[in-house]
Every structure is written in structure tokens, then in C-alpha cells.
PDB file of C-alpha atoms in Angstrom:
ATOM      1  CA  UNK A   1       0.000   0.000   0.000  1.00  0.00           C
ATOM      2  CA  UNK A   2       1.028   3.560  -0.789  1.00  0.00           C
ATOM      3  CA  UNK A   3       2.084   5.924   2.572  1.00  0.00           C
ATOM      4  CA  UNK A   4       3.298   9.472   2.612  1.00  0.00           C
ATOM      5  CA  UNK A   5       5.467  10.940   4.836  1.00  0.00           C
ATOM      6  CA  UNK A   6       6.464  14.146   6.225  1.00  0.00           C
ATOM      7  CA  UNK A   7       8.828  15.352   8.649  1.00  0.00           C
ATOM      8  CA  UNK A   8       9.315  17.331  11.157  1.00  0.00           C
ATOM      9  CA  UNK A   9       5.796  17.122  13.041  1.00  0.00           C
ATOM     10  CA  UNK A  10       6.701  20.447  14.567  1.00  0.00           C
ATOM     11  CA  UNK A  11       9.366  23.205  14.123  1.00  0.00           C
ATOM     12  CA  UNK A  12      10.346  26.311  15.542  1.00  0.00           C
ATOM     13  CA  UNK A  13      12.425  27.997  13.734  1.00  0.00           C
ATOM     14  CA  UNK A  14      13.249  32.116  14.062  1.00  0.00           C
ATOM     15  CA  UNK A  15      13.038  34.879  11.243  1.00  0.00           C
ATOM     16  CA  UNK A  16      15.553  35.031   8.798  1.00  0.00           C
ATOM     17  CA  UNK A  17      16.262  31.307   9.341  1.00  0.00           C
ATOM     18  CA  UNK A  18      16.419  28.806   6.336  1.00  0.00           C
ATOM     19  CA  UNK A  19      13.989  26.599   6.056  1.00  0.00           C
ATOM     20  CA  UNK A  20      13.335  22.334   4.832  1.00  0.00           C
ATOM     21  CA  UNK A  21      10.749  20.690   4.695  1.00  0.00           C
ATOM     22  CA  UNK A  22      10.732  16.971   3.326  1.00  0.00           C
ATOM     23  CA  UNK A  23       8.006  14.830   1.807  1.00  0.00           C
ATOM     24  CA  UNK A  24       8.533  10.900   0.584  1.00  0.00           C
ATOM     25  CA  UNK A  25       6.218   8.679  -0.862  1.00  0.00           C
ATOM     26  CA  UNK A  26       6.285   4.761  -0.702  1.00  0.00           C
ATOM     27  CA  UNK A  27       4.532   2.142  -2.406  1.00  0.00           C
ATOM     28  CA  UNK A  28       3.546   4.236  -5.886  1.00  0.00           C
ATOM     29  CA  UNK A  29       5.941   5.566  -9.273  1.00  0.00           C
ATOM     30  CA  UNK A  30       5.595   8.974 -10.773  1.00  0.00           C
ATOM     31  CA  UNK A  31       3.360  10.049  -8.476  1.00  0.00           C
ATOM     32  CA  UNK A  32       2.121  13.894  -9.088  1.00  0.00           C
ATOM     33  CA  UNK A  33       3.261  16.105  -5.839  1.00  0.00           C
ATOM     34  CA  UNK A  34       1.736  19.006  -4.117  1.00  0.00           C
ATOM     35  CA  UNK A  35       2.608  21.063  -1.257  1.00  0.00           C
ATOM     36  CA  UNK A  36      -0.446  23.086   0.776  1.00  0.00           C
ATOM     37  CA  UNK A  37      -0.169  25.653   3.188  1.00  0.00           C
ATOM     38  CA  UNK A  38      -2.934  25.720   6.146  1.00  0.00           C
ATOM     39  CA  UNK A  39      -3.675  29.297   8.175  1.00  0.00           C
ATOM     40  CA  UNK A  40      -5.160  28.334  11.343  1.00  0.00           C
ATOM     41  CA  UNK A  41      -9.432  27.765  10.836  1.00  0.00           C
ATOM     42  CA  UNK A  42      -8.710  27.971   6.902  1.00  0.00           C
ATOM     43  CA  UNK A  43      -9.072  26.057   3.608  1.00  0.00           C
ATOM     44  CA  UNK A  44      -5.752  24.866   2.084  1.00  0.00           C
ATOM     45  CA  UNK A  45      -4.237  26.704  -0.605  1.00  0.00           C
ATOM     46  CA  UNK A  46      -2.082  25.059  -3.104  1.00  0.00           C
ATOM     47  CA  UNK A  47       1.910  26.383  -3.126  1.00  0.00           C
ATOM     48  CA  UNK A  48       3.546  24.101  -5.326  1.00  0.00           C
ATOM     49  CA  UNK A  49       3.127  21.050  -7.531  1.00  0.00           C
ATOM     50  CA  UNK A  50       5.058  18.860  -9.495  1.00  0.00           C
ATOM     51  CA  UNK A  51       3.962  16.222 -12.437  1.00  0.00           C
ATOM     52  CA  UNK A  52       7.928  14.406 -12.773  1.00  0.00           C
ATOM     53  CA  UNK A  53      11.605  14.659 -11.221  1.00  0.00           C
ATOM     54  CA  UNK A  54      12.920  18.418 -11.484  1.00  0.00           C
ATOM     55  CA  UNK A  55       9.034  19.868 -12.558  1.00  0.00           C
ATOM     56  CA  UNK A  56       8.227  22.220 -10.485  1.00  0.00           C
ATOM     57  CA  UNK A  57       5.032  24.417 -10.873  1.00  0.00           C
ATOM     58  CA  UNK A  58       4.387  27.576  -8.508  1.00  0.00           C
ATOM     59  CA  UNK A  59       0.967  28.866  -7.701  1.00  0.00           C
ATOM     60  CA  UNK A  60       1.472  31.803  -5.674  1.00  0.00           C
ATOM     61  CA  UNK A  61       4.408  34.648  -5.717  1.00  0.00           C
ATOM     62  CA  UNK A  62       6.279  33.498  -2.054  1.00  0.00           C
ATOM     63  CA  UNK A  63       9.161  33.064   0.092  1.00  0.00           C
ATOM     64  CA  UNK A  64       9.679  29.415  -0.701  1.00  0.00           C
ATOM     65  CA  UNK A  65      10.714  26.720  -3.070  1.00  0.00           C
ATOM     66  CA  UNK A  66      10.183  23.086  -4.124  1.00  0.00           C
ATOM     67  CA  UNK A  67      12.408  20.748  -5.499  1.00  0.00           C
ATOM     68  CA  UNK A  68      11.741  17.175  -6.868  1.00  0.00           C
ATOM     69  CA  UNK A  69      15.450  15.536  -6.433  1.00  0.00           C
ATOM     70  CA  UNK A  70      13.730  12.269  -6.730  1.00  0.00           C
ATOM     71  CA  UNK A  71      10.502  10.030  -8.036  1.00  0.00           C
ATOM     72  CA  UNK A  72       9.015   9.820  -4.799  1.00  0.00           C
ATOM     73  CA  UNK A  73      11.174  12.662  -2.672  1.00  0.00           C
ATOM     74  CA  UNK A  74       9.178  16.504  -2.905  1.00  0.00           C
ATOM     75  CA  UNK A  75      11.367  19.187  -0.624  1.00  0.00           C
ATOM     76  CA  UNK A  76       9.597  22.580   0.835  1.00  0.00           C
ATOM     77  CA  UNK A  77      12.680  25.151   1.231  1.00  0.00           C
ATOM     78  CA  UNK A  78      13.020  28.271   2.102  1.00  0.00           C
ATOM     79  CA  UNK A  79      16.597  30.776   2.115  1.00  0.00           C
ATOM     80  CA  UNK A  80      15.209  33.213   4.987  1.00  0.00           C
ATOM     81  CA  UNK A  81      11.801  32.509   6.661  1.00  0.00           C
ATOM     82  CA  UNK A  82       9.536  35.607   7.318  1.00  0.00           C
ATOM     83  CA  UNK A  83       6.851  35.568  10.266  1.00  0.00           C
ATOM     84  CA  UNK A  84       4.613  35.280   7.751  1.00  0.00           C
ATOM     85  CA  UNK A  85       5.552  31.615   6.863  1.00  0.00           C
ATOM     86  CA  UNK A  86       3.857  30.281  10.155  1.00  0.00           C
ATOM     87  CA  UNK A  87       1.527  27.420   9.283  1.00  0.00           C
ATOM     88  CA  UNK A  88       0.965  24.221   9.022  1.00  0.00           C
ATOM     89  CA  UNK A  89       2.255  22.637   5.700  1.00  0.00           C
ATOM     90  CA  UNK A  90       0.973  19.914   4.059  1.00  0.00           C
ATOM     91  CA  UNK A  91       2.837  17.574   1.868  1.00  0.00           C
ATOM     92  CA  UNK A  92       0.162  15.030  -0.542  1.00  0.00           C
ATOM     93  CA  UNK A  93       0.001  12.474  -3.835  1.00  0.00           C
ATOM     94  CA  UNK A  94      -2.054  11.238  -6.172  1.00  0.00           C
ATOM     95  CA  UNK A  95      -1.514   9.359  -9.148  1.00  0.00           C
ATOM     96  CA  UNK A  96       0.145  10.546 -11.989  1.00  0.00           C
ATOM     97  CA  UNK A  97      -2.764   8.676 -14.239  1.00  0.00           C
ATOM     98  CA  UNK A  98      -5.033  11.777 -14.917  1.00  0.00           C
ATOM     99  CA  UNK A  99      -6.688  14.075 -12.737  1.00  0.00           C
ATOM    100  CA  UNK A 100      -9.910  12.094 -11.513  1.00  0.00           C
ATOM    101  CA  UNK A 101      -8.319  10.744  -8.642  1.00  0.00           C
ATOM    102  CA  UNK A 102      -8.177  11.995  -4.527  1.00  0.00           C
ATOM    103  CA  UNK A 103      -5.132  13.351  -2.942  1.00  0.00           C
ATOM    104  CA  UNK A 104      -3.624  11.956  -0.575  1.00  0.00           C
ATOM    105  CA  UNK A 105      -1.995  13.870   2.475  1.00  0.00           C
ATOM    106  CA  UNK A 106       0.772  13.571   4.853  1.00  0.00           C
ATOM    107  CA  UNK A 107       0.075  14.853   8.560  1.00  0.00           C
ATOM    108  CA  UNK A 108       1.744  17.865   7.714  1.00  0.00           C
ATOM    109  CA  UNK A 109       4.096  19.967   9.640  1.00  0.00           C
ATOM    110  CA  UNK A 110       3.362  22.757  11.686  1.00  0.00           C
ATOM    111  CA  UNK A 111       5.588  25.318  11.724  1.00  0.00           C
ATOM    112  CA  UNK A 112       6.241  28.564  13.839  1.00  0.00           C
ATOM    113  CA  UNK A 113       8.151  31.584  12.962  1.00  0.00           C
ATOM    114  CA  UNK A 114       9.199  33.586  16.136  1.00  0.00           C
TER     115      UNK A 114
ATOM    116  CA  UNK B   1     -12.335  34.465  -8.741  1.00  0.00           C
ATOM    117  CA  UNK B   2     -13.737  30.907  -8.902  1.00  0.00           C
ATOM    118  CA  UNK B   3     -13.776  29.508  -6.049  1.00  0.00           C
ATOM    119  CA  UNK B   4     -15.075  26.707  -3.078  1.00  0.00           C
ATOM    120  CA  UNK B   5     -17.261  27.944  -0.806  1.00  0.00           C
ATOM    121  CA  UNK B   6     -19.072  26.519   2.629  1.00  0.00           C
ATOM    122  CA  UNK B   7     -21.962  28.121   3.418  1.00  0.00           C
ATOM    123  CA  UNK B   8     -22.244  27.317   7.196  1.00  0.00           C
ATOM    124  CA  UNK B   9     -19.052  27.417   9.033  1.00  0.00           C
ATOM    125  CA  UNK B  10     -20.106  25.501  12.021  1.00  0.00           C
ATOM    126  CA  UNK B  11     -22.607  22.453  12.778  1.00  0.00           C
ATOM    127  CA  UNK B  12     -23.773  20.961  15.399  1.00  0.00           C
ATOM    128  CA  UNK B  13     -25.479  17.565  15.427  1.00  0.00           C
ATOM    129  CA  UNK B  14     -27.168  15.312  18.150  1.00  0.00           C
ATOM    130  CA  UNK B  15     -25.344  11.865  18.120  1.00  0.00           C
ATOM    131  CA  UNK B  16     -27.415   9.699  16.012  1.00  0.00           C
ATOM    132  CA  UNK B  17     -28.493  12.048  13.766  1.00  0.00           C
ATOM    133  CA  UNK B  18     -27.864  12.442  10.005  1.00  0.00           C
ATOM    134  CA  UNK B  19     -25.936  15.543   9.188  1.00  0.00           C
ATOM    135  CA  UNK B  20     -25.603  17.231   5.811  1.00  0.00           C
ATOM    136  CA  UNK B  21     -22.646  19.574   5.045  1.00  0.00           C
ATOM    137  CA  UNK B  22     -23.505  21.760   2.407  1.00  0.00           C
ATOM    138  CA  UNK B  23     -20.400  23.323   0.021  1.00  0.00           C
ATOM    139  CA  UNK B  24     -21.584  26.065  -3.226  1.00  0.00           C
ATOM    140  CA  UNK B  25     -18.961  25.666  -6.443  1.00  0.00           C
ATOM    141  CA  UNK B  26     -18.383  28.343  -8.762  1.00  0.00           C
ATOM    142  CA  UNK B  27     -16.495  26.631 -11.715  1.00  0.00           C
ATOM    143  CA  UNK B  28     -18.750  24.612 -13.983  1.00  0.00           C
ATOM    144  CA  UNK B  29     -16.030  23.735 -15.459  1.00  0.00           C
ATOM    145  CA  UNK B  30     -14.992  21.373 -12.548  1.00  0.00           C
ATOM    146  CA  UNK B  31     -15.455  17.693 -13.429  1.00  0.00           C
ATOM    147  CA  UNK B  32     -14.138  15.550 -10.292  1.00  0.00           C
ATOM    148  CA  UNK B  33     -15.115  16.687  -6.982  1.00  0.00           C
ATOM    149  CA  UNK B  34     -13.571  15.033  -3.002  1.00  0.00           C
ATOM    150  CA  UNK B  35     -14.795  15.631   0.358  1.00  0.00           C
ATOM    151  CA  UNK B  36     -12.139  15.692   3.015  1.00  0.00           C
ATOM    152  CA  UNK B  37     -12.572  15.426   6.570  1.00  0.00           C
ATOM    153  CA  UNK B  38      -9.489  16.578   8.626  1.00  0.00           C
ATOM    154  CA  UNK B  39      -9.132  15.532  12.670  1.00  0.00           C
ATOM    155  CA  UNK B  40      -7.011  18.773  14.824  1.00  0.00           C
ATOM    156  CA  UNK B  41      -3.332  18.514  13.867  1.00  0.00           C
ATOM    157  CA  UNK B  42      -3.922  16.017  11.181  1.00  0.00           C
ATOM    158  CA  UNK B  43      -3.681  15.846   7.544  1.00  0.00           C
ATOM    159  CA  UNK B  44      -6.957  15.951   5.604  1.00  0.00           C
ATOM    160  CA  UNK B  45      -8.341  12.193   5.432  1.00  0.00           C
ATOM    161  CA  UNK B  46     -10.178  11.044   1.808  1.00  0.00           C
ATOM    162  CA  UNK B  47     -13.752  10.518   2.521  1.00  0.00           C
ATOM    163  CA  UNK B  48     -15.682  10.196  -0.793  1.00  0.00           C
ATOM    164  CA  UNK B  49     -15.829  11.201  -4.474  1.00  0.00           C
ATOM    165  CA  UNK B  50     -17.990  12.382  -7.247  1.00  0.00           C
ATOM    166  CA  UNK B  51     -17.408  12.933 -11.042  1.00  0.00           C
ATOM    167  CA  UNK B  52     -19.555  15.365 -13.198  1.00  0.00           C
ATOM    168  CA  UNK B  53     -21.056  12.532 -15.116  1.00  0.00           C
ATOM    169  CA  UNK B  54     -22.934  11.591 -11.765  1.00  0.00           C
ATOM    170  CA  UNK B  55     -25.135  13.352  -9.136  1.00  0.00           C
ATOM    171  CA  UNK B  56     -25.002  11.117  -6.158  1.00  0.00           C
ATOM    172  CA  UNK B  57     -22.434   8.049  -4.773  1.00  0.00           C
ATOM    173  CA  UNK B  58     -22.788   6.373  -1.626  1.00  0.00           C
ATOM    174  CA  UNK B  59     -20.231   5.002   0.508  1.00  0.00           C
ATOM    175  CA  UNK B  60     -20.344   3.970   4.228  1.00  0.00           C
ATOM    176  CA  UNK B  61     -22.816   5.911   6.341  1.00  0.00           C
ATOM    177  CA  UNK B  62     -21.802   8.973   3.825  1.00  0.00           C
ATOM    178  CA  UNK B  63     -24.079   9.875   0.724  1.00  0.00           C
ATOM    179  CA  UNK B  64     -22.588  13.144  -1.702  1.00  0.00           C
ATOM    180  CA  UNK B  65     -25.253  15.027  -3.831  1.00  0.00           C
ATOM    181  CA  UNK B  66     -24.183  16.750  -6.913  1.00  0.00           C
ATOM    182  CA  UNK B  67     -26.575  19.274  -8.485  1.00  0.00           C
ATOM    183  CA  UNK B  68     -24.550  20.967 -10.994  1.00  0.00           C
ATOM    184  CA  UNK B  69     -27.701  23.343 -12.317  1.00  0.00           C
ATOM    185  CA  UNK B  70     -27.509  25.218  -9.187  1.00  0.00           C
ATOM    186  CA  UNK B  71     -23.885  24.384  -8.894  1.00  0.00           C
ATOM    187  CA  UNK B  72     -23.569  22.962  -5.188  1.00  0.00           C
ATOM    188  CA  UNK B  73     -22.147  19.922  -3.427  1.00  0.00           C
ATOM    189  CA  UNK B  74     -23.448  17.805  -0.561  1.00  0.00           C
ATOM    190  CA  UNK B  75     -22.370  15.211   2.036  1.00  0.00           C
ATOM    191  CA  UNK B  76     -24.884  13.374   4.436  1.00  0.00           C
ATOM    192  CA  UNK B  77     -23.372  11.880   7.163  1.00  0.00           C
ATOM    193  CA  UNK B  78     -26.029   9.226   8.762  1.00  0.00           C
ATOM    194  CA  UNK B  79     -26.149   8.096  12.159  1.00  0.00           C
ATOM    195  CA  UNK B  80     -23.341  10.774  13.011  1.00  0.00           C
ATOM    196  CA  UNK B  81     -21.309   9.930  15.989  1.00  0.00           C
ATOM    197  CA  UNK B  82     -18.688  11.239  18.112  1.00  0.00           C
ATOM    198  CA  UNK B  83     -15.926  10.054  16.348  1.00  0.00           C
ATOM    199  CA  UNK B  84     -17.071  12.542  13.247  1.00  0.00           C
ATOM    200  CA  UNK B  85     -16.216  15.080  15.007  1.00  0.00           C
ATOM    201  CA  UNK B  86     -14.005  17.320  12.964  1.00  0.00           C
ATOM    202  CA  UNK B  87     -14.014  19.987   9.832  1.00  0.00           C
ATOM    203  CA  UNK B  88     -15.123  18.548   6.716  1.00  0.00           C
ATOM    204  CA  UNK B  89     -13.566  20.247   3.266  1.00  0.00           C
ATOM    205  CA  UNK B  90     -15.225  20.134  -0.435  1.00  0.00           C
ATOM    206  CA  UNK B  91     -13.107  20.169  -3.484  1.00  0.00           C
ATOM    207  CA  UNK B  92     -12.811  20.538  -6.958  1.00  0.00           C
ATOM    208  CA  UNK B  93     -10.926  19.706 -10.001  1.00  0.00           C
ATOM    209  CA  UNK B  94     -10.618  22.107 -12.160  1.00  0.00           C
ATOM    210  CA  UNK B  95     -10.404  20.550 -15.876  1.00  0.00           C
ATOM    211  CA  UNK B  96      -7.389  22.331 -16.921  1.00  0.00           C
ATOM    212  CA  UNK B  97      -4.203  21.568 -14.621  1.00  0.00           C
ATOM    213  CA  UNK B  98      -5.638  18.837 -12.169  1.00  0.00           C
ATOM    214  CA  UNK B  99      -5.445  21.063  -9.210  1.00  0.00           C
ATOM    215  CA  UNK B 100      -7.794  21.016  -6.905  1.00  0.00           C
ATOM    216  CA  UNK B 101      -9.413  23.707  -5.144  1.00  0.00           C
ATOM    217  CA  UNK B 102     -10.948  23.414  -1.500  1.00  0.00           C
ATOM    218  CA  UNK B 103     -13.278  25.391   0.438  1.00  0.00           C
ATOM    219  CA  UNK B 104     -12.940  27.017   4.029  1.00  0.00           C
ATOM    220  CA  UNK B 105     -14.177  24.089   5.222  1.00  0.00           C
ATOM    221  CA  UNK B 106     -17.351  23.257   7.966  1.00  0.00           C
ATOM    222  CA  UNK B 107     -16.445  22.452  11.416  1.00  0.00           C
ATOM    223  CA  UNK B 108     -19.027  19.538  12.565  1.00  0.00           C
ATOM    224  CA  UNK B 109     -19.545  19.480  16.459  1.00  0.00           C
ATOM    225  CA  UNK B 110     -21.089  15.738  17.365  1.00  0.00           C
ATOM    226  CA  UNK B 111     -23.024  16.195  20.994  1.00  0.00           C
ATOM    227  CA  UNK B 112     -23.062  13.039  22.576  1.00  0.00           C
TER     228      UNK B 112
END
């Protein structure tokens, strides 16, 4: 069966700080990748997605990155955090067979800017 | 902009009752929709699905309603119980680019 995981659970980390966040999936091939961003009591909003190895689409104008080193490996990054950042980030997959199909989501990271 | 909306934010439910989470689409475009339901300081957990081509699926104890005339998206929950407990999200596919789109979400408070 396919899993997804994410680490760290929690971080702290102050301004100006760089920032990684990594994402791995097990048990599927050329999965598509997305990273989500969560404000507290909010929807999710899409930051990042990527359909292959090194294909990186950006939704919104930010303060981070994505890379795709590898099939199943999706990294969140960031040079200097702002206070801004603070959320709870969530790393999910689906299958790289078209678009009718659910994502599936880590249990995300929650991170803190201070 | 298009967008997912919810239009109640909060609901509260007797245990045992059914509960129905409502969520208004603006894309008709959209042809693949998901309803998540997300537990506090977890990731959002598949519940069910719906494509375009169909207006309702069933799946344990849930039921999702599409009316795409009056563009809007259901779930029924039957027999709710404590263990629902949580904020429920709607979603869409949008046609071009596979991304999908949620809604603020509805919190759903199960009183026991």
C-alpha cells in the first residue's frame, strides 16, 4: 500500500532562518506532488506542484521553493523565513494517471516563525 | 475568482443524527469533486468522491449530492457519531491543470 510521509511534526524555527521541509512517498511511481499551506481555521491553498523529477510548478508569488530531487522525494525550502511563513504545511500524492483521482496527504508539519 | 465555498461554518449535530454539510462551487467547469474530513493537527483524510457525469455516490454511512444546475455539493453523514467530530472540506478539479481547489471548510460538532 502507498504511505506518505512528512517530517518534522513540529518546528520552531526564528526569522531570517532557512527553512526544509521533506516529503517521501512509498509504495507508488511517478506520483504527481503538491505542497499546501494551512492558516489556522482555513481552507488549504495550493503552493507548489510537481507532475515528474525536477518539474516544479508555482501557484502563488512566495518566500519558498520546491524541489523534486527524486521520483518519490518533494522538498519545501526556504533561504530566509519571514513571520509570515507560520503554518501548518501539508505535503500530498495522487496518481500521476489523470486528474480524476483523490489526494492523498501527509500529517503535515506545523511550523512557527518567532 | 472561482472559487469553493461553505456556506455554514459551524454544525452541530445530536449523536445519532444524520448531518448534511452543504459546500456552493463556482467553476462549472470542474469535473471531479472530493470531500475531506481533517481531525485537529492532522492531515486531511479522503472521505468520498464524485465525477460530473454523476449526481449522487454512496459510501459507508456517507451519501454526496451533486446538483450541478444550481452548482452545489453535498455530504450526508447518517447516524453521526462522536468520532465525526471534525471539519469537513469540499473540493474541486478544475479541468485544466488537475489542481484542486478546496473550500474554508465546515467544522461539525457531534453532541453526545
Amino acid at each position: 500500500s502507498q504511505t506518505i510521509h512528512q517530517w518534522p511534526a513540529t518546528l520552531v524555527q526564528p526569522v531570517g532562518s532557512p527553512l526544509s521541509l521533506e516529503c517521501t512517498v512509498e509504495g507508488t511511481s511517478n506520483p504527481n506532488l503538491y505542497w499546501y499551506r494551512q492558516a489556522a481555521g482555513r481552507g488549504l491553498q495550493l503552493l507548489f506542484y510537481s507532475v515528474g523529477i525536477g518539474q516544479i510548478s508555482s501557484e502563488v508569488p512566495q518566500n519558498l521553493s520546491a524541489s523534486r530531487p527524486q521520483d518519490r522525494q518533494f522538498i519545501l525550502s526556504s533561504k530566509k523565513l519571514l513571520l509570515s511563513d507560520s503554518g501548518f504545511y501539508l505535503c500530498a500524492w495522487r496518481t500521476g494517471q489523470g486528474n480524476n483521482s483523490p489526494l492523498h496527504f501527509g500529517n503535515g508539519t506545523r511550523l512557527t516563525v518567532t | 475568482g472561482e472559487s469553493v465555498g461553505l456556506h455554514l461554518p459551524t454544525l452541530s449535530v445530536q449523536e445519532g443524527d444524520n448531518s448534511i454539510i452543504n459546500c456552493a462551487y463556482s467553476n462549472s467547469a470542474s469535473d471531479y469533486f472530493i470531500w475531506y474530513k481533517q481531525e485537529s493537527g492532522k492531515g486531511p483524510q479522503f472521505i468520498i468522491d464524485i465525477r460530473s457525469n454523476m449526481d449522487k455516490r454512496q459510501g459507508q454511512r456517507v451519501t454526496v449530492l451533486l446538483n450541478k444546475t444550481v452548482k452545489h455539493l453535498s455530504l450526508q453523514i447518517a447516524a453521526t457519531q462522536p468520532g465525526d467530530s471534525a471539519v469537513y472540506f469540499c473540493a474541486e478539479n478544475k479541468v485544466r491543470g488537475g489542481k484542486l481547489i478546496f473550500g474554508q471548510g465546515t467544522e461539525l460538532s457531534v453532541k453526545p
